[in-house]
Amino acid sequence: MTVPLSVLDLAYINVGESAGDSFRASVRLAQNAERWGYRRIWYAEHHNMPIVGSSAPSVLIAHIAAQTRTIRLGSGGVMLPNHAPLSIAEQFGTLETLHPGRIDLGLGRAPGGDLRTLRALRRDPAGGDTFPEDVFELQGYLTGRSRMPGVDATPGKGTDVPLYILGSSLYGAGLAAALGLPFAFASHFAPGALQDAVALYRRDFRPSAQLAEPHVIAGANVVAADTTAEAEKHFLAAKRRRVIQLLGRAGVVVDPAEAETVLETPSGKQVLQQVEQEMRCAAVGTPGEVRDYLDRFTAAARADELIVASVAVDREAWLRSLGLLAEASGLAGA
């Protein structure tokens, strides 16, 4: 690989697992990713999703950081409109104080859940409209230049935790460019605007105290295995899991044991088509095939870094995908 590789851990809770099982798997992944030479691992804030355990990224980051030594850890991302900027500054200021030089703070403006969840979070539906102002306020707390007279983040003040803007549209690209911050595009589930967003970001980027040159992180799904057929089998299982998740949100309860059958129903076929579009940025195959796909993807996305999500449902295949990719990419510890 010609760019650094990082990992997005979605903290999936698979059938038959508990949240505790998921977190233990995340620790195992982080310890191996650190040894293999990945740059960072991020955890995304999601709510009211029974198969996703990363609803509280700062708590999960603290747990993982205490059981690793060098790898960077962060949010990919914290959905800032769900929170007071001061509270996030204190949380991530605490993390940076405990684990100096290892903490990232990626920020998004989506709710991380559906409209019912938004209400349960006591979130104003228009909260995303103040996202730029909230980022400014948060940045002020972390740099020690508070924009709220008489209010400082303790811990947090002067920790300079690096900020990243996450997005899947031109909006995030424009904001990241205007603020001079790194931009992470969610092409692992919403690839449609990737190239336009990156072009806008690079064109309009303004240097800042944090960043002198544009830095693009692009997301991709990964399933690596000994054979192409085995990798494709695991990728199909991942798509089935996503179909079941989406049908569940729509009120259709599906027994995971019947996942193959539901894909043959009209609603299942329709949702599968949606999932295939969502997950089309996917490197699936042998280690060499995955590496070659990611090289092409890097060039097409004009990315400075890739963040990959191993989507295999089987736990051993999930972990092994990242190990095989590390080895094929020549990472230092692989």
XYZ file of C-alpha atoms in Angstrom:
334
model
C 0.000 0.000 0.000
C 1.168 3.518 -0.769
C -0.838 5.164 2.042
C -1.283 4.378 5.750
C -3.959 1.875 6.710
C -6.343 2.280 9.627
C -9.305 0.298 10.959
C -12.956 1.140 11.588
C -14.309 -1.229 14.238
C -18.118 -1.213 14.109
C -18.323 -3.269 17.341
C -20.853 -5.663 15.830
C -22.812 -7.880 18.216
C -23.385 -11.038 16.215
C -26.135 -13.612 16.693
C -25.510 -15.503 19.923
C -23.155 -12.826 21.261
C -23.517 -10.252 24.023
C -22.169 -6.699 24.033
C -19.437 -7.995 26.325
C -18.415 -10.540 23.692
C -18.220 -7.739 21.134
C -16.005 -5.614 23.373
C -13.668 -8.518 24.084
C -13.370 -9.044 20.334
C -12.599 -5.337 19.898
C -9.768 -5.575 22.419
C -8.353 -8.578 20.581
C -8.589 -6.757 17.257
C -6.903 -3.628 18.648
C -4.025 -5.557 20.159
C -3.446 -7.382 16.881
C -3.860 -4.244 14.750
C -1.264 -2.512 16.914
C 1.154 -5.396 16.416
C 0.470 -5.569 12.672
C 1.179 -1.867 12.142
C -2.184 -0.211 11.484
C -2.156 3.543 12.171
C -5.418 4.007 14.113
C -8.733 2.427 15.068
C -11.965 4.391 15.182
C -15.323 3.582 16.773
C -18.610 5.081 15.541
C -21.484 6.419 17.642
C -24.685 4.530 16.825
C -27.863 4.286 18.879
C -30.803 1.898 19.109
C -29.112 -0.693 16.879
C -29.132 -4.132 18.530
C -26.225 -5.378 16.427
C -23.898 -2.392 17.054
C -22.202 -1.908 20.422
C -20.398 1.402 19.933
C -23.066 3.723 21.341
C -20.573 5.368 23.727
C -17.299 5.809 21.794
C -15.383 7.632 24.529
C -16.037 4.816 27.021
C -15.046 2.139 24.510
C -11.911 4.082 23.549
C -10.898 4.283 27.220
C -11.334 0.527 27.603
C -9.309 -0.272 24.477
C -6.598 2.297 25.233
C -5.976 0.751 28.637
C -5.202 -2.580 26.961
C -2.987 -1.320 24.120
C 0.200 0.734 24.097
C 0.840 2.694 20.898
C -1.969 2.576 18.344
C -4.063 5.735 17.918
C -7.708 5.429 18.951
C -10.621 7.697 18.219
C -14.188 8.309 17.224
C -15.384 7.794 13.713
C -17.289 9.609 14.863
C -18.964 11.361 17.749
C -22.282 12.760 16.521
C -21.728 16.223 17.945
C -25.341 17.530 17.795
C -26.235 14.799 20.319
C -23.918 16.384 22.898
C -22.810 19.628 24.480
C -19.387 20.565 23.043
C -18.072 21.142 26.573
C -18.969 17.585 27.579
C -17.151 16.099 24.553
C -14.128 18.326 25.231
C -13.996 17.021 28.792
C -14.376 13.397 27.721
C -11.701 13.519 25.052
C -9.506 15.801 27.142
C -9.619 13.108 29.818
C -8.707 10.431 27.257
C -5.790 12.493 25.918
C -4.552 13.181 29.447
C -4.602 9.473 30.259
C -3.157 8.360 26.893
C -1.072 11.256 25.524
C -0.619 11.448 21.765
C -2.983 8.572 20.990
C -6.462 10.109 20.787
C -8.426 11.328 17.731
C -11.795 13.084 17.720
C -13.807 12.528 14.550
C -17.042 14.510 14.370
C -20.284 13.994 12.470
C -23.595 15.823 12.426
C -26.033 12.921 11.908
C -28.094 11.584 14.837
C -26.604 8.094 14.704
C -30.087 6.598 14.771
C -33.678 7.025 13.598
C -36.201 9.745 14.496
C -37.459 7.870 17.553
C -33.899 7.642 18.814
C -33.395 11.326 18.155
C -36.314 12.076 20.457
C -35.003 9.673 23.106
C -31.676 11.536 23.030
C -33.591 14.790 23.689
C -32.061 16.089 20.508
C -33.507 19.055 18.619
C -34.208 17.910 15.032
C -32.586 21.148 13.862
C -29.483 20.534 15.976
C -27.377 19.710 12.936
C -27.834 23.281 11.698
C -25.435 24.563 14.369
C -22.787 21.921 13.669
C -20.127 24.406 12.434
C -20.587 26.615 15.499
C -20.446 23.559 17.769
C -17.176 22.445 16.155
C -15.720 25.929 16.716
C -16.800 25.868 20.350
C -15.337 22.396 20.889
C -12.091 23.369 19.199
C -11.793 26.389 21.480
C -12.087 24.254 24.609
C -9.413 21.808 23.417
C -6.909 24.451 22.302
C -7.280 26.513 25.461
C -8.901 29.425 23.600
C -12.464 29.068 24.848
C -15.131 30.943 22.930
C -17.375 30.869 25.995
C -16.217 33.558 28.450
C -15.446 32.116 31.839
C -15.840 28.475 30.719
C -12.958 26.031 30.216
C -12.770 22.267 29.765
C -11.003 20.517 32.632
C -9.495 18.185 31.570
C -9.339 19.280 27.938
C -7.917 22.783 27.934
C -4.675 22.842 25.977
C -4.725 19.145 25.065
C -5.113 19.967 21.351
C -6.873 16.704 20.588
C -6.882 16.600 16.759
C -10.280 17.025 15.131
C -11.508 15.275 11.980
C -14.677 16.089 10.058
C -16.633 13.042 8.912
C -19.109 13.124 6.091
C -20.837 11.415 3.207
C -21.737 14.544 1.235
C -20.362 17.835 -0.033
C -21.429 19.550 3.194
C -18.788 17.844 5.325
C -16.155 18.348 2.647
C -16.823 22.088 2.505
C -16.746 22.459 6.273
C -13.517 20.481 6.648
C -11.915 22.606 3.927
C -13.042 25.874 5.504
C -11.777 24.856 8.956
C -8.511 23.378 7.689
C -9.237 19.969 9.214
C -8.744 16.416 7.925
C -11.751 14.997 6.082
C -12.919 11.388 6.429
C -15.455 10.238 3.833
C -17.863 7.409 4.708
C -17.475 5.583 1.417
C -17.773 2.234 3.223
C -21.556 2.769 3.378
C -22.345 5.885 1.290
C -19.925 6.052 -1.632
C -22.021 8.099 -4.070
C -20.452 11.540 -3.588
C -16.904 10.412 -2.796
C -15.028 11.885 -5.744
C -17.002 15.144 -5.850
C -16.558 15.655 -2.100
C -12.822 15.025 -2.222
C -12.415 17.357 -5.198
C -14.277 20.138 -3.363
C -12.273 19.579 -0.176
C -8.917 19.687 -1.950
C -9.880 22.729 -4.020
C -11.172 24.822 -1.104
C -8.833 23.694 1.688
C -7.458 26.485 3.893
C -4.405 25.691 6.037
C -4.911 25.850 9.799
C -2.930 25.537 13.008
C -3.754 21.811 13.008
C -3.143 21.008 9.352
C -1.013 22.600 6.628
C -2.114 20.401 3.710
C -5.358 18.540 2.913
C -5.673 15.065 4.362
C -8.340 12.705 3.007
C -9.307 9.461 4.726
C -11.542 7.183 2.649
C -13.469 4.210 4.013
C -13.693 0.776 2.402
C -15.089 -2.615 3.345
C -12.683 -5.547 3.434
C -12.983 -9.323 3.379
C -9.712 -11.168 2.750
C -9.411 -14.951 2.786
C -7.262 -17.752 1.395
C -9.485 -18.070 -1.678
C -11.743 -15.703 -3.578
C -14.686 -18.057 -3.098
C -14.248 -18.106 0.682
C -14.025 -14.305 0.805
C -17.161 -13.946 -1.302
C -19.007 -16.348 1.005
C -18.142 -14.183 4.018
C -19.089 -11.006 2.150
C -22.507 -12.452 1.283
C -23.052 -13.213 4.977
C -22.170 -9.606 5.793
C -24.710 -8.323 3.278
C -27.358 -10.636 4.721
C -26.665 -9.217 8.180
C -27.139 -5.701 6.838
C -30.381 -6.652 5.080
C -31.771 -8.091 8.318
C -30.768 -4.908 10.139
C -32.531 -2.660 7.630
C -35.652 -4.822 7.532
C -35.737 -4.723 11.323
C -35.704 -0.922 11.272
C -38.697 -1.087 8.941
C -40.555 -3.297 11.424
C -39.944 -6.610 9.649
C -38.599 -9.149 12.148
C -36.363 -11.744 10.497
C -34.984 -14.843 12.155
C -31.250 -14.882 11.249
C -31.596 -18.603 10.515
C -33.955 -17.655 7.696
C -31.704 -14.961 6.221
C -31.121 -16.839 2.995
C -34.856 -17.293 2.465
C -35.699 -13.657 3.119
C -33.304 -12.554 0.377
C -35.605 -14.263 -2.117
C -38.674 -12.264 -1.061
C -39.572 -9.045 -2.941
C -38.757 -6.868 0.080
C -35.548 -8.795 0.709
C -34.414 -8.392 -2.901
C -35.152 -4.669 -2.801
C -33.191 -4.133 0.396
C -30.334 -6.320 -0.856
C -30.051 -4.092 -3.910
C -29.800 -1.085 -1.592
C -27.145 -2.838 0.509
C -25.089 -3.741 -2.567
C -25.058 -0.061 -3.546
C -24.092 0.966 0.001
C -21.269 -1.567 0.201
C -19.906 -1.288 -3.314
C -16.578 0.085 -2.061
C -15.449 -3.365 -0.996
C -12.178 -5.236 -1.362
C -13.127 -8.916 -1.412
C -10.852 -11.803 -2.335
C -7.405 -13.188 -1.687
C -4.891 -10.923 0.092
C -3.350 -9.921 -3.229
C -6.725 -9.170 -4.779
C -7.734 -7.080 -1.768
C -4.462 -5.145 -1.826
C -4.758 -4.457 -5.554
C -8.367 -3.269 -5.197
C -7.390 -0.916 -2.388
C -4.495 0.479 -4.435
C -6.920 1.310 -7.254
C -9.460 2.680 -4.792
C -6.826 4.919 -3.183
C -5.949 6.443 -6.530
C -9.580 6.935 -7.571
C -10.472 8.509 -4.209
C -7.305 10.639 -4.101
C -6.950 9.428 -0.526
C -4.041 10.074 1.824
C -5.129 7.274 4.159
C -7.572 4.368 4.076
C -9.747 3.249 6.957
C -11.024 -0.277 6.405
C -13.948 -2.073 8.012
C -13.611 -5.840 8.187
C -17.196 -6.941 7.622
C -16.967 -10.735 7.843
C -19.574 -12.055 10.288
C -17.500 -15.016 11.465
C -15.197 -13.720 14.215
C -12.080 -15.573 13.104
C -12.600 -14.530 9.480
C -13.229 -10.936 10.647
C -9.900 -10.783 12.440
C -7.973 -12.787 9.856
C -9.077 -10.424 7.059
C -7.142 -7.603 8.690
C -4.130 -9.790 9.381
C -3.989 -10.968 5.772
C -4.368 -7.387 4.514
C -1.577 -6.191 6.808
C 0.737 -8.894 5.502
C -0.139 -8.286 1.845
C 0.326 -4.529 2.289
C 3.732 -4.852 3.926
C 2.792 -3.190 7.203
C 5.718 -3.039 9.591
C 4.579 -5.593 12.140
C 2.842 -8.059 9.840
